[in-house]
Coordinates of C-alpha atoms in Angstrom, one line a residue:
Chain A
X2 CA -5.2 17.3 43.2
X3 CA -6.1 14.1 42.4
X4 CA -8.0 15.0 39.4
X5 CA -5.1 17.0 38.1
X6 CA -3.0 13.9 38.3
X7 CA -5.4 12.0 36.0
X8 CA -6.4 14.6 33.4
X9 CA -2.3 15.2 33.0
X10 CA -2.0 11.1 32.2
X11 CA -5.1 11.2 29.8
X12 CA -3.8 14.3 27.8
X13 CA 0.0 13.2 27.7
X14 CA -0.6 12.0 24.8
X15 CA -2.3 14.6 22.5
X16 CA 0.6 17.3 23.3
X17 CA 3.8 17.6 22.4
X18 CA 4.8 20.2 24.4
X19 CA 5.7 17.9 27.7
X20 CA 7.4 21.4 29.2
X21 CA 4.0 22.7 29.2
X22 CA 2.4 19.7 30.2
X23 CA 4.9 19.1 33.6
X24 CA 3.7 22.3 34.0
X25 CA 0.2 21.7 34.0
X26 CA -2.3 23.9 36.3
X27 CA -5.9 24.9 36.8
X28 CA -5.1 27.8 34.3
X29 CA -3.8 26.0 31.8
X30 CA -5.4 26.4 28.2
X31 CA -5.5 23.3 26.4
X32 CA -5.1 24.8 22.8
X33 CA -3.2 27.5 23.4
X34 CA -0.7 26.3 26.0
X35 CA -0.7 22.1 25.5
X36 CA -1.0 23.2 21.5
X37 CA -3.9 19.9 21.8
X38 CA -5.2 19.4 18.1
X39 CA -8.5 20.7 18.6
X40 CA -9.6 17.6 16.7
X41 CA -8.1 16.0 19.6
X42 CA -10.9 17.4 22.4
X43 CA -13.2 14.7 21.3
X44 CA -10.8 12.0 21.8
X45 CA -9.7 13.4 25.1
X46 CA -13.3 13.6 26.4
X47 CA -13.9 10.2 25.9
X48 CA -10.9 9.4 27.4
X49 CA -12.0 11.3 30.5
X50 CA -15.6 9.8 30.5
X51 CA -13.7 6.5 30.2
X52 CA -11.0 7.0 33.1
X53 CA -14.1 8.8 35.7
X54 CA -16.8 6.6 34.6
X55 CA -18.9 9.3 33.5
X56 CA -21.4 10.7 30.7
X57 CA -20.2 14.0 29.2
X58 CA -23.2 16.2 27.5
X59 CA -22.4 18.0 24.3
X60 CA -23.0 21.3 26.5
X61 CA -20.4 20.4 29.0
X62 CA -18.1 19.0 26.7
X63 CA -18.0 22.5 25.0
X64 CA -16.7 23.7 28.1
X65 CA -13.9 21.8 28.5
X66 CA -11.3 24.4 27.1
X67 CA -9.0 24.7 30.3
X68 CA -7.8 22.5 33.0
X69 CA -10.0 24.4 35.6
X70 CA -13.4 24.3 33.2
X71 CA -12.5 20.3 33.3
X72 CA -12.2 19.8 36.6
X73 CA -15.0 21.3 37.3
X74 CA -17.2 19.0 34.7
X75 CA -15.5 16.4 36.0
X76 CA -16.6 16.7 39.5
X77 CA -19.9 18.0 38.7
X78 CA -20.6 14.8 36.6
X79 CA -19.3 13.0 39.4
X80 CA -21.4 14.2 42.0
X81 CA -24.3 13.4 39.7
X82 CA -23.2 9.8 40.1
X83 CA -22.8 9.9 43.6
X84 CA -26.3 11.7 44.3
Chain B
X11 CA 6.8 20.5 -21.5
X12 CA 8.3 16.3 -21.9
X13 CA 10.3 16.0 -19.0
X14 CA 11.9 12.2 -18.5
X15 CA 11.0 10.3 -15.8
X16 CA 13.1 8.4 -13.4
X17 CA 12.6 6.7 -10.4
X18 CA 14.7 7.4 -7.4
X19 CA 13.6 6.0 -4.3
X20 CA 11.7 2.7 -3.6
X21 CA 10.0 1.3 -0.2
X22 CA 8.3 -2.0 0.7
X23 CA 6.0 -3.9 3.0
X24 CA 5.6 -7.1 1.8
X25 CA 4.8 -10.2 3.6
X26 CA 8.5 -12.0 2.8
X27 CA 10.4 -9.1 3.5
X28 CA 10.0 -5.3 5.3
X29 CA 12.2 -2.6 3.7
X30 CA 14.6 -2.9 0.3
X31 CA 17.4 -5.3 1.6
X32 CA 15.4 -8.2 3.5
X33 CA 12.8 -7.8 0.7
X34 CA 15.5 -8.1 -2.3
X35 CA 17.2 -10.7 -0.3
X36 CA 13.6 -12.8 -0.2
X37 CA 12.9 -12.4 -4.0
X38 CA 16.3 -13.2 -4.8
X39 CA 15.9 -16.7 -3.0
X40 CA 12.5 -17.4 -4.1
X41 CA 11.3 -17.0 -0.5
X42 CA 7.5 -17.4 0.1
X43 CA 5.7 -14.9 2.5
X44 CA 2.6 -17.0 2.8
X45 CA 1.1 -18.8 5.8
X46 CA -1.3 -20.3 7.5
X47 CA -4.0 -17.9 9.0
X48 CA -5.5 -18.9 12.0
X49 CA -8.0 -16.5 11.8
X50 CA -9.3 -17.6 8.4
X51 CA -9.6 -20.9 8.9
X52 CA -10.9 -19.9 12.5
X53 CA -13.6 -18.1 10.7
X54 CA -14.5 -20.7 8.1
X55 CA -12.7 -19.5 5.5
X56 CA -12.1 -22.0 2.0
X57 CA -8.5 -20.5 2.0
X58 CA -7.1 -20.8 5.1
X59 CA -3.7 -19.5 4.3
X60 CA -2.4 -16.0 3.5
X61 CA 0.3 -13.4 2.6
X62 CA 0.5 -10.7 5.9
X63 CA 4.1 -8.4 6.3
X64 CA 5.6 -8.8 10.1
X65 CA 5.9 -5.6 11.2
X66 CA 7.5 -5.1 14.4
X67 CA 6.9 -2.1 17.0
X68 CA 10.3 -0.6 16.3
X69 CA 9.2 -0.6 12.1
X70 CA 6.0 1.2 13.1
X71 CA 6.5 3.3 16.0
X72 CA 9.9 4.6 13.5
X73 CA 6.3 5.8 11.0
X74 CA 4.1 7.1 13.5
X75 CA 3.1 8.8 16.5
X76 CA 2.0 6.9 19.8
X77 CA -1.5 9.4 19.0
X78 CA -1.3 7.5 15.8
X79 CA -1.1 4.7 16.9
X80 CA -3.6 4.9 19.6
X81 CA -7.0 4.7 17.5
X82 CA -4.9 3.3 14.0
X83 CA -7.1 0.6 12.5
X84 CA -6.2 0.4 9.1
X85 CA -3.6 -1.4 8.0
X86 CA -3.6 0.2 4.4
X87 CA -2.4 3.0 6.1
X88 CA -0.1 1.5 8.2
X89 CA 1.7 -0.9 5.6
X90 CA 1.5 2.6 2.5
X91 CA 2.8 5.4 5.0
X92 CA 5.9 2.9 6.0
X93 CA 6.7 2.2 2.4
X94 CA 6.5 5.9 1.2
X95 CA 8.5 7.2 4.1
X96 CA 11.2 4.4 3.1
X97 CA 11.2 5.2 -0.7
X98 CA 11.5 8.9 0.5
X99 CA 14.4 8.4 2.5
X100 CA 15.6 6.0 0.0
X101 CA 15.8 8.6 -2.2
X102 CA 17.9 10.9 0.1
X103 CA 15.1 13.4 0.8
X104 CA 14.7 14.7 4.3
X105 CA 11.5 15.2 6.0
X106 CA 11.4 19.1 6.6
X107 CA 9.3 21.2 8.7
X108 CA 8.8 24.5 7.5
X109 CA 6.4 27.0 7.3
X110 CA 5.5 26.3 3.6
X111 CA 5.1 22.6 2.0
X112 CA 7.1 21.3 -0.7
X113 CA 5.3 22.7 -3.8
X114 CA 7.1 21.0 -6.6
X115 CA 6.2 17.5 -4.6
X116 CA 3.0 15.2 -4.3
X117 CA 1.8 11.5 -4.0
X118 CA -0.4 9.8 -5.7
X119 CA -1.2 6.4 -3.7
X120 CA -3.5 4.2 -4.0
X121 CA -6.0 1.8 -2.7
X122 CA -8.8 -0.4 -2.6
X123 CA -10.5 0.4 0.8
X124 CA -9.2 2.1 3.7
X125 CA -9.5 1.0 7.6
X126 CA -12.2 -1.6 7.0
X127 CA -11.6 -3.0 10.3
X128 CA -12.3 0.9 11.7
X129 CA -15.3 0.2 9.6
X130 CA -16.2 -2.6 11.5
X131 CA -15.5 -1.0 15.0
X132 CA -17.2 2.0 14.3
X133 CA -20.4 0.4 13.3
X134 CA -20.7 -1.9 15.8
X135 CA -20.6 1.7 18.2
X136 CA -22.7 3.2 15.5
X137 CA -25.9 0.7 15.6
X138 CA -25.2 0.5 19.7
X139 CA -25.7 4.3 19.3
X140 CA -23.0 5.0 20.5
X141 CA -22.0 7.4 17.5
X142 CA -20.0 9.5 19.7
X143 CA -17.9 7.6 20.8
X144 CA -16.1 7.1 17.4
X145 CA -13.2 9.4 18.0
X146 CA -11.7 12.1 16.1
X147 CA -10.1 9.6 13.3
X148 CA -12.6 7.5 12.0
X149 CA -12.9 9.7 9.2
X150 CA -9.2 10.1 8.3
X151 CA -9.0 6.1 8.3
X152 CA -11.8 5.3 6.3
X153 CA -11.8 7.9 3.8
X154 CA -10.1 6.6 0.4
X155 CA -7.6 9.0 0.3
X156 CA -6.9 8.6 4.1
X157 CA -3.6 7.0 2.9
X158 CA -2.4 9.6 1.0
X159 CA -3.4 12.8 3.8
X160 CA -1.0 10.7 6.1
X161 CA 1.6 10.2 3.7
X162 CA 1.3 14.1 2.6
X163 CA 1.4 15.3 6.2
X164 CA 4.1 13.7 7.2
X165 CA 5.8 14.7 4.2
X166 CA 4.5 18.1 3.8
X167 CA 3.6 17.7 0.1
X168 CA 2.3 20.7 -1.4
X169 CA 1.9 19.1 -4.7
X170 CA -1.2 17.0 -6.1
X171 CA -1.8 14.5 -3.1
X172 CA -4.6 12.0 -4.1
X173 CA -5.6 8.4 -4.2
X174 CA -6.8 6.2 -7.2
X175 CA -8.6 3.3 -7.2
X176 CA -9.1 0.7 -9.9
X177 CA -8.8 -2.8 -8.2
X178 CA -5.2 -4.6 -9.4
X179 CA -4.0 -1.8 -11.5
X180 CA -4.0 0.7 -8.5
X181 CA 0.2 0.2 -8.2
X182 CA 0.7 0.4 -12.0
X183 CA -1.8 3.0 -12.6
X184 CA -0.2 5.6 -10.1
X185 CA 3.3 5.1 -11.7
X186 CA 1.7 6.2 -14.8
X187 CA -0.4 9.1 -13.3
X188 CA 2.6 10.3 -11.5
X189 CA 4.8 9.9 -14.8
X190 CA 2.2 12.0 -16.5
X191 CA 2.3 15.0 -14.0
X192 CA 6.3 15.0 -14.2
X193 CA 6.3 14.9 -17.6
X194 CA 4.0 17.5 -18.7
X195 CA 5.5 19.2 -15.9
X196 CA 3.1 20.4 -13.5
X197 CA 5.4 18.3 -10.6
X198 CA 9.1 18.1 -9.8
X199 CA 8.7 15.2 -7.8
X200 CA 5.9 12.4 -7.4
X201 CA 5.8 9.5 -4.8
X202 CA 3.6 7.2 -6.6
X203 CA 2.3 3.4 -4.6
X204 CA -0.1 1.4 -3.8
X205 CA -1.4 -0.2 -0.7
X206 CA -4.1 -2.2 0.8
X207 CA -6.3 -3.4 3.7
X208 CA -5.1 -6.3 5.5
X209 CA -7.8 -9.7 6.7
X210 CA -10.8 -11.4 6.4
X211 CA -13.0 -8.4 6.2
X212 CA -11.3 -7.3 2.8
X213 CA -10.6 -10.9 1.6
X214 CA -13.9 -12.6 2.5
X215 CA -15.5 -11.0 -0.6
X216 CA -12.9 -13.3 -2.8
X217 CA -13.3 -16.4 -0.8
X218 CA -16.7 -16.2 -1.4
X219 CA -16.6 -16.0 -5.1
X220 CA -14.3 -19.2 -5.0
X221 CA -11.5 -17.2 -6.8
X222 CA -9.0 -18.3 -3.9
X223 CA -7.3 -21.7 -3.4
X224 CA -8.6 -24.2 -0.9
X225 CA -6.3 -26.7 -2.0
X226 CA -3.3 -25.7 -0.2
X227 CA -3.9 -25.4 3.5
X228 CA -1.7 -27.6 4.6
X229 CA 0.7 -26.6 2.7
X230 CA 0.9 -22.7 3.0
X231 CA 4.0 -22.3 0.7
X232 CA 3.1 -24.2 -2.0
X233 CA -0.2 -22.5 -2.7
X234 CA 0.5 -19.7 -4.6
X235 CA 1.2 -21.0 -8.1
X236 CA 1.0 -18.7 -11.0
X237 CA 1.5 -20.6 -14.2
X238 CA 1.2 -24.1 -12.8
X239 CA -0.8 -26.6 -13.8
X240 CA -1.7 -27.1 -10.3
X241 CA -2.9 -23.6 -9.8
X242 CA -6.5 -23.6 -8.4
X243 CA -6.7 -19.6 -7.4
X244 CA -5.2 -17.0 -5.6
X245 CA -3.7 -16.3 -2.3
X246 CA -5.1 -13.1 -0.4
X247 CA -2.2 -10.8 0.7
X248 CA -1.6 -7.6 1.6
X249 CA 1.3 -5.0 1.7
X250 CA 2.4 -2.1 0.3
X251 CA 5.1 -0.6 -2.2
X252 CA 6.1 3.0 -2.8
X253 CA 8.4 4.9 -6.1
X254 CA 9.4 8.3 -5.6
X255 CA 9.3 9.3 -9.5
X256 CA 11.2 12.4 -10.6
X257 CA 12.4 14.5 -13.4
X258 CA 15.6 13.4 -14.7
X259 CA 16.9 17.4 -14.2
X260 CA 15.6 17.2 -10.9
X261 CA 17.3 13.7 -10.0
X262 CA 20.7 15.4 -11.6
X263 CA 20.8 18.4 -10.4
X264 CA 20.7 16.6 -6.5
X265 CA 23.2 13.7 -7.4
X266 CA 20.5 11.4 -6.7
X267 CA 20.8 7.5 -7.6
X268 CA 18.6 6.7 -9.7
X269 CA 17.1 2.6 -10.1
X270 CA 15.7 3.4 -14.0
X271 CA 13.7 5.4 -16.2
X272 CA 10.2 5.4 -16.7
X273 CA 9.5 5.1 -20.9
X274 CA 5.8 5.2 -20.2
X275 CA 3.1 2.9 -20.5
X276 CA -0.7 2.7 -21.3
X277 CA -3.9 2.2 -18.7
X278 CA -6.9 1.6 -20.6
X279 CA -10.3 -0.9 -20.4
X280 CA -12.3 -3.1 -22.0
X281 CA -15.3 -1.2 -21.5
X282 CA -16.9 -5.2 -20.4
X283 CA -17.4 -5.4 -24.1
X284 CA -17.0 -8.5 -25.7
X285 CA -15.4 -11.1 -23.8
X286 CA -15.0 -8.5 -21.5
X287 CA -17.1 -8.8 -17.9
X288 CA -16.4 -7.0 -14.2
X289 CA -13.8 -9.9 -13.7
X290 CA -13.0 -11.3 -16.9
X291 CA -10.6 -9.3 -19.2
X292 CA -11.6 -8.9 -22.8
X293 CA -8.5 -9.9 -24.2
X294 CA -8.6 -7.1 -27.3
X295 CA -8.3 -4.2 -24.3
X296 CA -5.6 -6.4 -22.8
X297 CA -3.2 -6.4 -26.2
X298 CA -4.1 -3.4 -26.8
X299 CA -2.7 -1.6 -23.4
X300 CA 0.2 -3.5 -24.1
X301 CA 0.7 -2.5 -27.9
X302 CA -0.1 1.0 -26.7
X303 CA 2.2 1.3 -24.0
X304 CA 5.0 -0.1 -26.2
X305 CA 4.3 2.8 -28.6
X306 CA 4.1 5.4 -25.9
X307 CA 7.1 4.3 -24.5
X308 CA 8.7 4.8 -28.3
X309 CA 10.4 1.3 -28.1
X310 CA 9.5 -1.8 -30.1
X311 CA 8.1 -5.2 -28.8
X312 CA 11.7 -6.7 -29.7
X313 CA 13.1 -4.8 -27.2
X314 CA 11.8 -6.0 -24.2
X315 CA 14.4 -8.3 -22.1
X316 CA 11.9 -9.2 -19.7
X317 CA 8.0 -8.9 -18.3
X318 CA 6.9 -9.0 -15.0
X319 CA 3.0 -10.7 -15.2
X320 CA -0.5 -10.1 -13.5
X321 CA -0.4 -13.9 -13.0
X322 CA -2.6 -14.6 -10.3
X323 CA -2.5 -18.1 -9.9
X324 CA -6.0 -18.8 -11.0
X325 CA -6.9 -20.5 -14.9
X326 CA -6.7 -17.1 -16.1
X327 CA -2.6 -17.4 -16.7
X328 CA -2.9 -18.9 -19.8
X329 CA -4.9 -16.7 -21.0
X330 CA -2.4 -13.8 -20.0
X331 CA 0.5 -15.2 -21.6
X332 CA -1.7 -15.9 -25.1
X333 CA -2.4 -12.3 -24.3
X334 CA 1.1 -11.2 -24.4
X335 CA 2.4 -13.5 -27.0
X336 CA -0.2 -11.9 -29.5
X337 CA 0.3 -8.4 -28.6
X338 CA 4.4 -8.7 -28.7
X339 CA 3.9 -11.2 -31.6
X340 CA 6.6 -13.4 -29.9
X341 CA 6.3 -17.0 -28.8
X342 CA 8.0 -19.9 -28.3
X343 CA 11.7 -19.1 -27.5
X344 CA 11.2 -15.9 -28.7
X345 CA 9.5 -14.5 -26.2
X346 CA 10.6 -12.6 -23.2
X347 CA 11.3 -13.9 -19.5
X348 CA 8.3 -13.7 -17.5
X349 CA 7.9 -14.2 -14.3
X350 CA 5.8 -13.2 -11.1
X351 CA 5.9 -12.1 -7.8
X352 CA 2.6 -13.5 -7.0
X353 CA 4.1 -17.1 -6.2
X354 CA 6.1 -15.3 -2.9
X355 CA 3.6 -13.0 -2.0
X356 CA 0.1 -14.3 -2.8
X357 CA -1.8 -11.5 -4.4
X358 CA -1.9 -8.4 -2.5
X359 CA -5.0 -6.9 -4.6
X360 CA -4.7 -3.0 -4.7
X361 CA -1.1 -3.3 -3.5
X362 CA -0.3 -5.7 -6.5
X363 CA 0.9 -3.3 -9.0
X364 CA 3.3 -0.8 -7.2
X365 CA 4.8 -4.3 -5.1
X366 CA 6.3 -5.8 -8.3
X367 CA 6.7 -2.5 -10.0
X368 CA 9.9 -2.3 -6.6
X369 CA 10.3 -5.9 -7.5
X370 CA 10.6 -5.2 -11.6
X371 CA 12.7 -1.8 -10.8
X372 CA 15.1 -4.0 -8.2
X373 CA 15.8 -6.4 -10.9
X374 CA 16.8 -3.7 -13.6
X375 CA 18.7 -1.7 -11.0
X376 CA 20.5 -4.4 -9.9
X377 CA 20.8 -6.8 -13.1
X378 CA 19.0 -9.8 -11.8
X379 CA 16.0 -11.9 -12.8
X380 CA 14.6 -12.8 -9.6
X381 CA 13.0 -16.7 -9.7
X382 CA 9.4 -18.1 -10.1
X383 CA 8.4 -20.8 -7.5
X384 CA 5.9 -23.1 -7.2
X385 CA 5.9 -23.4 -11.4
X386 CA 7.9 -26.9 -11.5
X387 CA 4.5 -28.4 -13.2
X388 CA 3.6 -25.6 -15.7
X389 CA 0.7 -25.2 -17.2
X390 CA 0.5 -27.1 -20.7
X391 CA -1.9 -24.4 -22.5
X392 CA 1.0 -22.0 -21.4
X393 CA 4.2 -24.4 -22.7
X394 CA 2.3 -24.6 -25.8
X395 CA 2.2 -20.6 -26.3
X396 CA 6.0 -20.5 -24.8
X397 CA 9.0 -22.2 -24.2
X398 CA 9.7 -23.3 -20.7
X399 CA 13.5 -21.8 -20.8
X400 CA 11.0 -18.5 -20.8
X401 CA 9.6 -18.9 -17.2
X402 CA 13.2 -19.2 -14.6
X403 CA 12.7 -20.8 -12.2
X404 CA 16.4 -20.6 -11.0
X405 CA 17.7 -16.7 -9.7
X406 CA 19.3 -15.3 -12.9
X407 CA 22.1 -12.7 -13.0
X408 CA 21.8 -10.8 -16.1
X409 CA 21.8 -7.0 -16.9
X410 CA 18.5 -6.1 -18.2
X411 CA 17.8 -3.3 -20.4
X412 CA 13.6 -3.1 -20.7
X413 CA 11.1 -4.7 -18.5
X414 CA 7.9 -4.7 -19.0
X415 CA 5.3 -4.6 -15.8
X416 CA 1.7 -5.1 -16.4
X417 CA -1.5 -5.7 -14.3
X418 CA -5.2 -6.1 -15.1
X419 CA -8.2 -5.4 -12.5
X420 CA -11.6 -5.9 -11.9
X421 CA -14.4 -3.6 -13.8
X422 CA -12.1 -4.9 -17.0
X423 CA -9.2 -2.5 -16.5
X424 CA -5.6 -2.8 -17.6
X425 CA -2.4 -1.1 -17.2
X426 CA 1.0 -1.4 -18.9
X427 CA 4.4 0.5 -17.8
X428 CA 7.3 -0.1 -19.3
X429 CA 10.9 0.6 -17.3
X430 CA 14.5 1.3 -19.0
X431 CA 17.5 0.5 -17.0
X432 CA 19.4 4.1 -16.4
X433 CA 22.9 4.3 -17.8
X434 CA 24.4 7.9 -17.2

C-alpha cells in the first residue's frame, strides 16, 4: 500500500481532478481518469525514479499507463536493486 | 478595411513597481528600481548593479499553476504572462473556458531569448548525458515564442499568437504589428508586449562589450543616467509590459475605457549602411523612422507635446537627441519634452519598448509628465541641440495631446509609434 501512498503524492500535482485522485486505485487510468497531460508522463517518471531511487527503461516507462502497470515497474525495478 | 486603434488595457513588471498603481506611483516620484546585485559582482561582473521586478509568491502563484511553477525557469515567461494577464483584466476581459478560442483575439509578444537559465540547466544534464532527464517543458521554455504559447493558453486566443524579436525595438515593434492586424482588420483584439530574460546569463554578453556602467556600484541609484554628462553606460534590467490594442468599434461597442489611440508609427533599418553597424544606428534610418511614422500617423512634427527616448545612458544620447531635433526640425526651446524611463529602470533590453510604451500611455491617460532622474549634470553636446526647460526633471501635471515613443536596437533597427490622447 505503501507504494500507492507515494505514487498518489508524486502525481498530485499533474491532475486536477483531486476527486479522482482521493480516489486513486490499482485500476486507475492515468489519462483517462487523473486527465494527466500526457506530456506530463515523462515528468512523472522521473519523479518516480527520483522518489524510489530507481532507473526507468524506455520499455518500462511505456508501460506506465495505470496505477497497477506502475506499481508493478516500480517494484520490479526495485527488486533489481535489491538483487 | 482602416479600423482605429486604441489601447485598452495595460500591465507591468518592472523592477520599481509590479502592476499599474505601484508602478504609476514609482514613475510619478522618480523612484529608481536599481540595485546592487550580489550575484554580479559575485560573479565578476564590471557592473555590479541591476534593475530585477520583486515578485512575490502571491503575484505569481495568482499567474500560474503549482505544475507551472514546478520546472519554470524562465523568467521572460514569468515577468510577460503576468503583465498580459494584468493588461487583460485591465481591460475588463475575463478569462473564459470554452470549447472554442476567442477568434477575433491574439498576442503578439515579444522577446530576446526565452528560459536561458533552463538553457543552462538542461545542458549541464545534456553533456552529463543525462538527456532524459530534461522534463516535459524544456522546450516550451526555451522556444522563442514560449512566451506567447503561455500567454495564448491561458487566454485561449484563437487569433495570430506569435513572438518578434528585434533586440530594443521588440516592445515598440509589436504595438505596431498589432496596430497593423487591427487596422487592416484581420483581428478584433491584439495583446501586444514585450518581455525579457532576467541575470547574468542574458546580461554577461553586454558586460563584456563594456556597453554597461562600472562606475556606479556603490551607488546603485545613481547609475542609470540617460542624458547626463556623467553617463558611462547602461544598466541591465529586466521586466515586462503588456497593451491589449483594439478596434475603436470593438472598445465602444463593450464600454471599455480606453488610455489613447494608436495614430501609427514606422519600424524600419539602416540596413548597417553608412554610419550604420550591428550596434551603431545610422542616423539617416533613425530620422527617417521618425519622419515616417509622423506621416503614417497623418499628424505633423509640430504636434507632438512630448517624446519618450531610447536613451540608454551610454554616449549615444546625444546623438539621439541630434537625431530627433533634425527629423522634427525643432531645437532649442522648440522642441518637445523628452524624457526616459531608462534612469528608474535601467534598461530592460527586449522589454524596453512595450515598458515605456505603459509608461508613455500612463502619462497621456492620465495628463502627467512623469520626471527624469539622475540628469542634474546634463550632457553639454545635448544642451547645445536643446534647451534644458526640455528635459523635466520635476513630475509635471499637464494634459498631453501626442507623444511620441521611439526605440532603436541592435542589427541597426528602429521603431517609432506615435500615441493620441482619446477624447470621446
Amino acid at each position: 500500500m505503501s507504494i500507492i501512498n507515494d505514487l498518489k503524492e508524486i502525481i498530485k500535482p499533474y491532475t486536477e481532478n483531486k476527486i479522482a485522485l482521493e480516489n486513486i486505485s490499482e485500476d486507475t487510468d492515468l489519462l483517462k481518469d487523473l486527465n494527466i497531460n500526457s506530456a506530463n508522463l515523462v515528468d512523472i517518471v522521473l519523479d518516480v525514479e527520483e522518489k524510489f531511487g530507481i532507473t526507468i527503461d524506455d520499455a518500462s516507462m511505456n508501460k506506465m499507463l495505470t496505477v497497477k502497470a506502475t506499481i508493478a515497474v516500480i517494484e520490479e525495478k526495485l527488486a533489481q536493486n535489491a538483487g | 478595411m482602416n479600423n482605429r486603434v486604441v489601447i485598452t488595457g495595460l500591465g507591468i513588471v518592472s523592477p520599481n513597481g509590479i502592476h499599474l498603481k505601484q508602478f504609476k506611483e514609482a514613475i510619478k516620484n522618480g523612484i529608481s528600481g536599481i540595485r546592487h546585485d550580489e550575484q554580479l559582482e559575485a560573479l565578476k561582473f564590471s557592473c555590479q548593479i541591476s534593475g530585477k521586478p520583486e515578485l512575490t509568491d502571491e503575484i505569481i502563484h495568482a499567474s500560474f499553476t503549482e505544475l507551472e511553477l514546478k520546472s519554470l525557469e524562465s523568467t521572460a515567461i514569468l515577468y510577460g504572462v503576468i503583465a498580459a494577464l494584468e493588461a487583460w483584466k485591465d481591460a475588463g476581459l475575463s478569462i473564459e473556458n470554452n470549447e472554442n478560442p476567442d477568434w477575433e483575439s491574439g498576442t503578439i509578444f515579444g522577446t530576446g531569448t526565452s528560459g536561458i537559465e533552463k538553457v543552462r540547466s538542461s545542458i549541464y544534464k545534456l553533456d552529463d548525458l543525462q538527456v532524459r532527464r530534461l522534463g516535459s517543458t524544456a522546450v516550451a521554455q526555451t522556444m522563442a515564442s514560449g512566451v506567447s504559447a503561455y500567454i495564448g493558453g491561458k487566454l485561449g486566443l484563437g487569433n495570430q499568437t506569435t513572438t518578434n524579436s528585434s533586440a530594443c525595438i521588440t516592445g515598440t515593434e509589436s504595438i505596431l504589428m498589432a496596430y497593423d492586424r487591427i487596422k487592416s482588420g484581420q483581428a478584433n483584439r491584439m495583446l501586444a508586449g514585450s518581455t525579457t530574460d532576467s541575470g547574468p546569463y542574458i546580461w554577461g554578453g553586454f558586460d563584456a562589450m563594456k556597453v554597461c556602467t562600472f562606475r556606479h556600484n556603490h551607488e546603485p541609484e545613481k547609475g542609470s543616467r540617460p542624458m547626463s554628462a556623467s553617463a558611462s553606460g547602461f544598466v541591465p534590467s529586466s521586466g515586462a509590459g503588456a497593451l491589449v490594442l483594439e478596434s475603436l468599434k470593438s472598445a465602444l461597442k463593450r464600454g471599455a475605457k480606453i488610455y489613447a489611440e494608436v495614430l501609427g508609427g514606422n519600424v524600419n533599418s539602416g540596413g548597417q549602411r553608412g554610419l550604420g553597424t550591428m550596434t551603431a544606428p545610422n542616423p539617416l534610418a533613425v530620422q527617417r523612422c521618425i519622419t515616417d511614422a509622423i506621416k503614417n500617423a497623418g499628424i505633423s512634427s509640430k504636434d507632438i507635446d512630448i517624446i519618450n527616448g531610447h536613451l540608454t545612458a551610454t554616449t549615444k544620447d546625444a546623438f539621439e537627441i541630434e537625431n530627433w531635433a533634425n527629423a522634427l526640425g525643432r531645437s532649442g526651446s522648440d522642441f518637445p519634452l523628452i524624457n526616459s524611463l531608462k534612469g528608474m529602470i535601467g534598461h530592460p533590453l527586449s522589454a524596453a519598448g512595450s515598458m515605456e510604451c505603459v509608461a508613455s500611455v500612463l502619462q497621456l491617460a492620465d495628463d502627467f509628465i512623469f520626471p527624469n532622474i539622475n540628469c542634474e549634470d546634463l550632457h553639454s553636446e545635448i544642451t547645445t541641440i536643446i534647451d534644458p526647460h526640455c528635459i523635466p526633471t520635476q513630475l509635471i501635471n499637464k494634459e498631453l495631446t501626442i507623444l511620441a515613443k521611439a526605440n532603436f536596437g541592435f542589427g541597426d533597427v528602429n521603431a517609432c509609434v506615435i500615441f493620441k490622447k482619446f477624447k470621446n
